[in-house]
PDB file of C-alpha atoms in Angstrom:
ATOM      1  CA  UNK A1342     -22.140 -13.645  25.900  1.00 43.00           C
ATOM      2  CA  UNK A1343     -18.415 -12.765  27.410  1.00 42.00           C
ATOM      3  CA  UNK A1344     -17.478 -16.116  27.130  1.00 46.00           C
ATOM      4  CA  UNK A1345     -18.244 -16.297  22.969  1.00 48.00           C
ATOM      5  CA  UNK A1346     -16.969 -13.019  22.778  1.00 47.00           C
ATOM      6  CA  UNK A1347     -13.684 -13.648  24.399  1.00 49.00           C
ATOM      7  CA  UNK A1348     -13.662 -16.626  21.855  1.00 52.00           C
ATOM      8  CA  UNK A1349     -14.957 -14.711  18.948  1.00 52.00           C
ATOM      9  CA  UNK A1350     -15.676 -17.456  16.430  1.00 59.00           C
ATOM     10  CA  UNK A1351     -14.879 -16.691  12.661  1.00 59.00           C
ATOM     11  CA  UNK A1352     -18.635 -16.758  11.763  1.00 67.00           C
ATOM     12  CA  UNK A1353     -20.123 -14.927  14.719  1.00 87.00           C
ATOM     13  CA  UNK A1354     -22.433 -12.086  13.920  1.00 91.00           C
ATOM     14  CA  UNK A1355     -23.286  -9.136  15.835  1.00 92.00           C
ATOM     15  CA  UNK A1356     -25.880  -5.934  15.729  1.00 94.00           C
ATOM     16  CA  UNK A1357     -24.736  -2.794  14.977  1.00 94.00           C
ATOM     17  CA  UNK A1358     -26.172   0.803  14.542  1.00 94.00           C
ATOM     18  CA  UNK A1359     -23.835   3.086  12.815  1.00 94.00           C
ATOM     19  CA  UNK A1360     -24.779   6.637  13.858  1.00 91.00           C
ATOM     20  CA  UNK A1361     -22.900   9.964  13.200  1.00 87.00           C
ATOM     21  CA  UNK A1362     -21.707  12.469  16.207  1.00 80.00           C
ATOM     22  CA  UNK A1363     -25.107  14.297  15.621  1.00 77.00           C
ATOM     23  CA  UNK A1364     -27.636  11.864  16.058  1.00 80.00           C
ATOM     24  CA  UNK A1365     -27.562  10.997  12.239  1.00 83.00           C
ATOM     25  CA  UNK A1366     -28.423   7.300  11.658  1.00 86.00           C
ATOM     26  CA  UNK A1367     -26.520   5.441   8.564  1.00 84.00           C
ATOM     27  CA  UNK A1368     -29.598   3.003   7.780  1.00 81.00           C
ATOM     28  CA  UNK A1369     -30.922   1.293  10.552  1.00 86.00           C
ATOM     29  CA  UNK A1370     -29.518  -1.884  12.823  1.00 92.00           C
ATOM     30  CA  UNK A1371     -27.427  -3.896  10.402  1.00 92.00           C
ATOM     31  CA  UNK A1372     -26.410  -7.603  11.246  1.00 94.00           C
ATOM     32  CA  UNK A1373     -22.889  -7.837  10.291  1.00 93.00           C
ATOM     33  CA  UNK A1374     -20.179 -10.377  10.440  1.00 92.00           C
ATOM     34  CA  UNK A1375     -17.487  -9.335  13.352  1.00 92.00           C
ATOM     35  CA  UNK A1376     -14.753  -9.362  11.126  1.00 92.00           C
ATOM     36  CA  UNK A1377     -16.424  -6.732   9.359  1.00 93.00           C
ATOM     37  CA  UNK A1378     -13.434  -4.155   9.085  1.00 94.00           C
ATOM     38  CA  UNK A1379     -12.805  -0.815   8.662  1.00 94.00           C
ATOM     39  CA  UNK A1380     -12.793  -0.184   5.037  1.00 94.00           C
ATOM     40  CA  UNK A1381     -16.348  -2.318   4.580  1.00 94.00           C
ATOM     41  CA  UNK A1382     -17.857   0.025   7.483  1.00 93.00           C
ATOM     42  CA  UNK A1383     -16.848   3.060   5.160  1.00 93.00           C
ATOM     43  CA  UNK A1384     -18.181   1.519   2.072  1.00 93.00           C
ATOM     44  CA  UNK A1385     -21.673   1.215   4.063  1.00 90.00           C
ATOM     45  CA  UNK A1386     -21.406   5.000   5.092  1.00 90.00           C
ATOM     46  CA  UNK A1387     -20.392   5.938   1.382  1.00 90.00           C
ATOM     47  CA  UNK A1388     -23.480   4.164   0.348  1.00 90.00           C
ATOM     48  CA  UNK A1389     -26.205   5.617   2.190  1.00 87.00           C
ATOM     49  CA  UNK A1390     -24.512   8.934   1.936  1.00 86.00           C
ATOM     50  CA  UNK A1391     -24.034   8.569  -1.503  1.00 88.00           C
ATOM     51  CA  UNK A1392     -20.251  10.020  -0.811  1.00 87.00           C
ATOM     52  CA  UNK A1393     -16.981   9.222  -1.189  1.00 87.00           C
ATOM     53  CA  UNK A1394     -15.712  10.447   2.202  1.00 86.00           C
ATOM     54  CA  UNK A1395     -13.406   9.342   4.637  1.00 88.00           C
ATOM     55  CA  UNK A1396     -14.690   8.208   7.838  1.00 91.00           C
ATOM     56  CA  UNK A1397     -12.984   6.986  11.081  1.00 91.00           C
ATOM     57  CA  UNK A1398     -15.449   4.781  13.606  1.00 94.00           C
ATOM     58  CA  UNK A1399     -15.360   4.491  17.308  1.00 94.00           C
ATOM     59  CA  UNK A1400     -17.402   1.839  20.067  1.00 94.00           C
ATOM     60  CA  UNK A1401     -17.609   4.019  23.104  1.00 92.00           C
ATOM     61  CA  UNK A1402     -14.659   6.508  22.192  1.00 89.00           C
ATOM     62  CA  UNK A1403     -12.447   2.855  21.204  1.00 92.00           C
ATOM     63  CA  UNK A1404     -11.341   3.781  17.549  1.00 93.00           C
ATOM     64  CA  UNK A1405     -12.196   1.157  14.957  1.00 94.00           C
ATOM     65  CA  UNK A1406      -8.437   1.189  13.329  1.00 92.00           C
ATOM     66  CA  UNK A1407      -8.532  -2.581  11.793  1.00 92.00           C
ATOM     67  CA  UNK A1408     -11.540  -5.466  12.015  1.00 93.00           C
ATOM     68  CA  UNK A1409     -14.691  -4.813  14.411  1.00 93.00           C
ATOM     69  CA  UNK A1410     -13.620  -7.939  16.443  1.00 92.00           C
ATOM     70  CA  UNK A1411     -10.758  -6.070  17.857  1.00 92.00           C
ATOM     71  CA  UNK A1412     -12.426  -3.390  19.550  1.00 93.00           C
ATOM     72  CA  UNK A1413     -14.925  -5.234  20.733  1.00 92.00           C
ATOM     73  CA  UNK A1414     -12.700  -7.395  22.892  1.00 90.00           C
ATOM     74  CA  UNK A1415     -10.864  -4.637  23.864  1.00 91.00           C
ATOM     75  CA  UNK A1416     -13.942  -3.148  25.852  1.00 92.00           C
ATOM     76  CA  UNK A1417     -15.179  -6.866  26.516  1.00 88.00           C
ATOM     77  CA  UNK A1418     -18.857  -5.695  25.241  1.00 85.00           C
ATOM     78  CA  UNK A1419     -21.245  -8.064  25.244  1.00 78.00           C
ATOM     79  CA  UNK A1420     -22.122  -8.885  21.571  1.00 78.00           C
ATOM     80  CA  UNK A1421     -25.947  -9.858  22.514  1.00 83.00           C
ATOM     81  CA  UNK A1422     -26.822  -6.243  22.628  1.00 87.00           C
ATOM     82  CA  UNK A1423     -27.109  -4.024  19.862  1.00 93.00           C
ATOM     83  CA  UNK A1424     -23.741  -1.857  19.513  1.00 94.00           C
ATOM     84  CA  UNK A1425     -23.684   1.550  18.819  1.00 94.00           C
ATOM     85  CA  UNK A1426     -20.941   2.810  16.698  1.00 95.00           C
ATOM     86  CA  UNK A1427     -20.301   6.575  15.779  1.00 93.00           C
ATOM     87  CA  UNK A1428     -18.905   7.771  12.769  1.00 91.00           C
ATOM     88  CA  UNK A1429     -17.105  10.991  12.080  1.00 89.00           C
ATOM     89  CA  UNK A1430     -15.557  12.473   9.319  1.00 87.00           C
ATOM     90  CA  UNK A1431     -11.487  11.492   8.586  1.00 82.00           C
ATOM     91  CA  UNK A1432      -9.650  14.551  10.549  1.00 68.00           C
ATOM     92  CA  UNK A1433      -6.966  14.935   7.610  1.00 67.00           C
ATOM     93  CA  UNK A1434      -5.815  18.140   6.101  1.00 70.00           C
ATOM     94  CA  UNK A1435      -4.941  18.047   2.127  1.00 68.00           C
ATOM     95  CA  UNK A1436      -2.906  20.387   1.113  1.00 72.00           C
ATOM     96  CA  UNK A1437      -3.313  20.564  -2.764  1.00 67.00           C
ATOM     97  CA  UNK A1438      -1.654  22.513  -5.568  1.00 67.00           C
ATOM     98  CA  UNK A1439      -3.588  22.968  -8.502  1.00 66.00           C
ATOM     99  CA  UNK A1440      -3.450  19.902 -10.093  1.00 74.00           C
ATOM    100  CA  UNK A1441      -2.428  17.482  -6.989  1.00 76.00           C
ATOM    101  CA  UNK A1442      -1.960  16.625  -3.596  1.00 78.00           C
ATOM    102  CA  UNK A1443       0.891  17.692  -2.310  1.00 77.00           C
ATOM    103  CA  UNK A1444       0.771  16.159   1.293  1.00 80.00           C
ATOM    104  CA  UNK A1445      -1.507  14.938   4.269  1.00 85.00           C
ATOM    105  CA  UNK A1446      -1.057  16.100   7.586  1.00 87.00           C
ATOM    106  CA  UNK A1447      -2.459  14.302  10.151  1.00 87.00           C
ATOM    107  CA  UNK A1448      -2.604  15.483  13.948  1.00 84.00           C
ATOM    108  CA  UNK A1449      -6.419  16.564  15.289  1.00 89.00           C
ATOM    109  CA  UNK A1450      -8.295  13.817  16.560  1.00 88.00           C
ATOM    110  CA  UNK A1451     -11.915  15.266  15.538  1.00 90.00           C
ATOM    111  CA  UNK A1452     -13.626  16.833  12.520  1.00 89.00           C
ATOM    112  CA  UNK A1453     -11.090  19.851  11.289  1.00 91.00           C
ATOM    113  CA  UNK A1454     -14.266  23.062  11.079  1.00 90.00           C
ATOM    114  CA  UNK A1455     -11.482  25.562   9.868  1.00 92.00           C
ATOM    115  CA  UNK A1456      -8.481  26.612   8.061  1.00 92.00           C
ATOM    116  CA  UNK A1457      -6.621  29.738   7.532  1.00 94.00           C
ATOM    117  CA  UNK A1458      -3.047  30.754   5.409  1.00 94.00           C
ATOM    118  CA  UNK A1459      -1.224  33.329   7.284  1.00 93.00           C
ATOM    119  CA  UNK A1460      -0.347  36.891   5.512  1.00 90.00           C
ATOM    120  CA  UNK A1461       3.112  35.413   4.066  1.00 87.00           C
ATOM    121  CA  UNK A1462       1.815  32.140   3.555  1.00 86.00           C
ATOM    122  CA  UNK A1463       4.439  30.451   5.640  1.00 90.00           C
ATOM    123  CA  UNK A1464       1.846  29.119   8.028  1.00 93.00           C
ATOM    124  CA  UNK A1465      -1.485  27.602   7.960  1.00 94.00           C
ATOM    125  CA  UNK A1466      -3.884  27.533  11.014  1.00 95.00           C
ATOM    126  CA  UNK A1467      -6.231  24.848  11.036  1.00 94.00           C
ATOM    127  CA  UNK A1468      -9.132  24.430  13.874  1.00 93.00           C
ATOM    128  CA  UNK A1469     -11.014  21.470  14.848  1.00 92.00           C
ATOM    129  CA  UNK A1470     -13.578  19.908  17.505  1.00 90.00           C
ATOM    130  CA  UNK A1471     -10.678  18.728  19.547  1.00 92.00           C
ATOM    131  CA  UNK A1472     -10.714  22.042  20.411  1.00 91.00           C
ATOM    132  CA  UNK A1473      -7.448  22.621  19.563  1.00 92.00           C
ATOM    133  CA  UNK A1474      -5.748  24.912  17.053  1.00 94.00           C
ATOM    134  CA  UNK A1475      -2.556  23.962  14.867  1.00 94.00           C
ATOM    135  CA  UNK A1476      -0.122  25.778  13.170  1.00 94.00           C
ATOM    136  CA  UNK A1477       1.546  24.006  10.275  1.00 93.00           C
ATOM    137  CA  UNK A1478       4.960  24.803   8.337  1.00 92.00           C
ATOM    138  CA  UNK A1479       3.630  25.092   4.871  1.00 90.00           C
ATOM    139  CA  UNK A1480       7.399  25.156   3.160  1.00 89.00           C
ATOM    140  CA  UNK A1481       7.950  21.826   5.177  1.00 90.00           C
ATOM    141  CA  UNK A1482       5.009  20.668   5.431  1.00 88.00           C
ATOM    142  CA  UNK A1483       5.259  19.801   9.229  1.00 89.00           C
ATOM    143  CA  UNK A1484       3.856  20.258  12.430  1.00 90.00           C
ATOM    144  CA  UNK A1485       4.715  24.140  13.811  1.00 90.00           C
ATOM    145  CA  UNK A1486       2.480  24.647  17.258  1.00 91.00           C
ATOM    146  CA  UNK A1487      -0.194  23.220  19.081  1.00 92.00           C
ATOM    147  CA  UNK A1488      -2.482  26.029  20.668  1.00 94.00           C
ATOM    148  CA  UNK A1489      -4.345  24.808  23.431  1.00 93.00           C
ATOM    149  CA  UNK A1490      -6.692  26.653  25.550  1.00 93.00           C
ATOM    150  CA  UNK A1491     -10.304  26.389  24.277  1.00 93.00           C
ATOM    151  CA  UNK A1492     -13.031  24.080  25.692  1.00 93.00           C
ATOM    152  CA  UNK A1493     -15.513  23.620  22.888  1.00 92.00           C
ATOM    153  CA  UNK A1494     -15.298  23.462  19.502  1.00 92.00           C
ATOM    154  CA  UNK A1495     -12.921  25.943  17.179  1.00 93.00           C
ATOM    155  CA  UNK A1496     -15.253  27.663  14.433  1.00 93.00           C
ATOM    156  CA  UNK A1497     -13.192  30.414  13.126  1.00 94.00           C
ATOM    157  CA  UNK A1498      -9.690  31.914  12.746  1.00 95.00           C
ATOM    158  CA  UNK A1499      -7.929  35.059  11.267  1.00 93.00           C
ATOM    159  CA  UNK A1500      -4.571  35.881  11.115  1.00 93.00           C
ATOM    160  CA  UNK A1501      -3.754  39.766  12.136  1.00 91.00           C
ATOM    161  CA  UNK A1502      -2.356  41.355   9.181  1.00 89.00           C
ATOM    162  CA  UNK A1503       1.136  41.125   9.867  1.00 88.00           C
ATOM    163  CA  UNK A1504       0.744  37.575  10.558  1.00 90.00           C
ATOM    164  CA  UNK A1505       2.037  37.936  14.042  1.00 91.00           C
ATOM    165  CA  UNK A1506      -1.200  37.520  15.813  1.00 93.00           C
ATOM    166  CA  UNK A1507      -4.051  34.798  15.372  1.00 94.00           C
ATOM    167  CA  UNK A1508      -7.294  35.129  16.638  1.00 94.00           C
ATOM    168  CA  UNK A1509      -9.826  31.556  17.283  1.00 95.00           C
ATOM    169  CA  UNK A1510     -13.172  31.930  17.923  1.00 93.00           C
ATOM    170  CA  UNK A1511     -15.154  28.745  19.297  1.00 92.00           C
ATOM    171  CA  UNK A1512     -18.704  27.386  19.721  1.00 91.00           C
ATOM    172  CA  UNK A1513     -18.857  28.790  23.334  1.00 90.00           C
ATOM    173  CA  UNK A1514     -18.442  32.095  22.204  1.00 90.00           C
ATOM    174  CA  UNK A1515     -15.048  32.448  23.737  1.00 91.00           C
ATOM    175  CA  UNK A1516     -12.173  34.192  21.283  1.00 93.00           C
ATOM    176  CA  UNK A1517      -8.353  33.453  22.120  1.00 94.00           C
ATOM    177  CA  UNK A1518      -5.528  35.955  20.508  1.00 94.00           C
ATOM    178  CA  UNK A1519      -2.442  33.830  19.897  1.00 95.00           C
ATOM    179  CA  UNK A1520       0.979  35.103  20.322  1.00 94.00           C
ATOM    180  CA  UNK A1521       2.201  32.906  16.862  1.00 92.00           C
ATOM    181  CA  UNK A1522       6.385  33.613  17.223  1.00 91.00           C
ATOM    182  CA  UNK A1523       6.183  32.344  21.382  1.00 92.00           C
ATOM    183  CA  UNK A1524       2.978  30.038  20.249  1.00 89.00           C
ATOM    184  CA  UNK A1525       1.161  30.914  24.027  1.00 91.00           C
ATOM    185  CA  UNK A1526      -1.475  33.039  24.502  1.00 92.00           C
ATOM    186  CA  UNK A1527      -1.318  37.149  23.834  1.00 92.00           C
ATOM    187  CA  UNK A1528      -3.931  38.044  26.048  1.00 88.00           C
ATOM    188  CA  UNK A1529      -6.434  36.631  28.668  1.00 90.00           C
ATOM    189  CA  UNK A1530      -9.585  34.671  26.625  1.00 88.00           C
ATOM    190  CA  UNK A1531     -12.315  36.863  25.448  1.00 87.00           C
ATOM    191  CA  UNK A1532     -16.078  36.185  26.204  1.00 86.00           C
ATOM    192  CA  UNK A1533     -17.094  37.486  23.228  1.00 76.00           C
ATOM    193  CA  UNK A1534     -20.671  36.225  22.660  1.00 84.00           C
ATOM    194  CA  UNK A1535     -23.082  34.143  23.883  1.00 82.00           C
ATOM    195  CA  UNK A1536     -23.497  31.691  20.867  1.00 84.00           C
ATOM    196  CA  UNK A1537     -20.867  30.405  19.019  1.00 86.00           C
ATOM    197  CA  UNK A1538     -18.543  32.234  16.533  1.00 89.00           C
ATOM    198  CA  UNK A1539     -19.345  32.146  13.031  1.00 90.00           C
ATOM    199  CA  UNK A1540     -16.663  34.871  12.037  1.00 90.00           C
ATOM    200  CA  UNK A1541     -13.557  37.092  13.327  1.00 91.00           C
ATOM    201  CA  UNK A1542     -12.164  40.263  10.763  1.00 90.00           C
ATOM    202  CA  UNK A1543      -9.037  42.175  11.563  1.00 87.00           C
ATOM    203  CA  UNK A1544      -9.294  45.664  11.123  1.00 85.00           C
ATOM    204  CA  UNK A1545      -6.912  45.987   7.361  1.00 82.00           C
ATOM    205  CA  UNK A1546      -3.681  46.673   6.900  1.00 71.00           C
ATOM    206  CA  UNK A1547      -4.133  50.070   5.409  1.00 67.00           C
ATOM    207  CA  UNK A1548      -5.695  51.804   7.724  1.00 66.00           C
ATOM    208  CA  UNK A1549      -3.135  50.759  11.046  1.00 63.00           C
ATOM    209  CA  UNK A1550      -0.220  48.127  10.573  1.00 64.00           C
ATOM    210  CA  UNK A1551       0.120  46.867  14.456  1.00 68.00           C
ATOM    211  CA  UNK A1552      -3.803  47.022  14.974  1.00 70.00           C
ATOM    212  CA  UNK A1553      -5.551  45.197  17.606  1.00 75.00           C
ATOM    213  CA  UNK A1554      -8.737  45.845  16.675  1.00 84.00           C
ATOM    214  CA  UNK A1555     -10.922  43.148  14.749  1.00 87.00           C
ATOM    215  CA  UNK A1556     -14.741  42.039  14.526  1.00 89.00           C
ATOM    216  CA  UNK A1557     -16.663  39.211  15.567  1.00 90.00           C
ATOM    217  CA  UNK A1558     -19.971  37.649  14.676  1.00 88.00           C
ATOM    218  CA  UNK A1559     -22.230  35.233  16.320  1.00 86.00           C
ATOM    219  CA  UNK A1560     -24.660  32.708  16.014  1.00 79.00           C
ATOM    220  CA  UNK A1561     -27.723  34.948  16.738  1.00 71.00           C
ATOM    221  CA  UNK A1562     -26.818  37.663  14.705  1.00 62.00           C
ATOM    222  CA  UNK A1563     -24.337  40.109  16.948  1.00 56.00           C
ATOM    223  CA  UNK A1564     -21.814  41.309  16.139  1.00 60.00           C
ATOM    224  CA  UNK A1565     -18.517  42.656  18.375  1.00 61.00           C
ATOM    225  CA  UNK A1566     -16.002  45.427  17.637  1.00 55.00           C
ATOM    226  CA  UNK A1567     -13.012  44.404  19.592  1.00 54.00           C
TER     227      UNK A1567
END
């Protein structure tokens, strides 16, 4: 009831079903204690996935950032009715020499689906389901740009060859060209496809320096020649 939950006695249990953003179930209802906490909810994932991933958890959009308990006062849920709890993948970017980890950078707040060094390598690009795309200072290690624009998930990126120009391509079909120096928007969005990107080329180097031009491909098999 409310009343035991705005208590929340030390040995009070409560149903769970762990389930990932998909529709993936992590075993089925589990009766756990509610001081279960964050670590011992990724140990459960880790075991039925057989992984050693990094997962963060959320009640109803409420991150899980300590013991269960917590979030569920926070959204006053009843604890007599079996609560769902989604589970996505850590949204952390390792940046890695050879040998070691060199640094973390932390800043999307959903699954990062792609990454991208810039032509000089003084930028990376990284792309993730919070639909946003961020540029990161690879000699500092720091936070550069937030580009912000698309609605859906961001699938693919490719840096122009000069490295002035990015292009992100999302699960809507929709392509953005980013002005990188003034971090905005080059030109108006492009409704590229009708399924979502899988892959944007930029025409090389080579064969014309300030080029425009790149390729796109899609979910059903098309492919554009912008």
């Amino acid at each position: 009831s409310f009343n035991r939950l705005n208590k929340m006695e030390e040995g009070q249990r409560v149903l769970i079903k762990v389930r990932s953003d998909d529709g993936l179930d992590f075993g089925g209802t589990l009766d756990v204690s509610v001081n279960l906490s964050k670590a011992e909810l990724n140990s459960i994932c880790n075991l039925y996935e057989k992984n050693s991933q990094k997962y963060s958890f959320y009640i109803k959009e409420e991150q899980i950032t300590g013991f269960l308990k917590e979030t569920l006062k926070k959204l006053n849920l009843n604890t007599e009715s079996v609560v769902e709890v989604t589970c996505r993948p850590d949204s952390l970017i390792n940046v890695r020499s050879v040998t070691r980890c060199t640094s973390s950078l932390p800043g999307h707040s959903a699954a990062i689906t792609s990454i991208s060094f810039s032509p000089h390598a003084q930028f990376l690009a990284s792309g993730s389901g919070d639909t946003s795309v961020r540029l990161w200072d690879i000699h500092t290690e720091t936070p550069s740009a937030s580009l912000n624009g698309h609605k859906d998930w961001i699938l693919a990126l490719a840096w122009s060859p000069t490295g002035h120009l990015l292009a992100s391509g999302d699960k809507s079909g929709l392509i953005i060209i980013w002005d990188v120096e003034k971090g905005a928007q080059k030109f108006p969005p492009l409704k590229a496809h009708k399924n979502w990107i899988t892959y944007i080329s930029w025409e090389p180097l080579h064969l014309y320096r300030d080029s425009f031009r790149f390729a796109s491909s899609s979910k059903v098999g098309s492919n554009n020649y912008i």
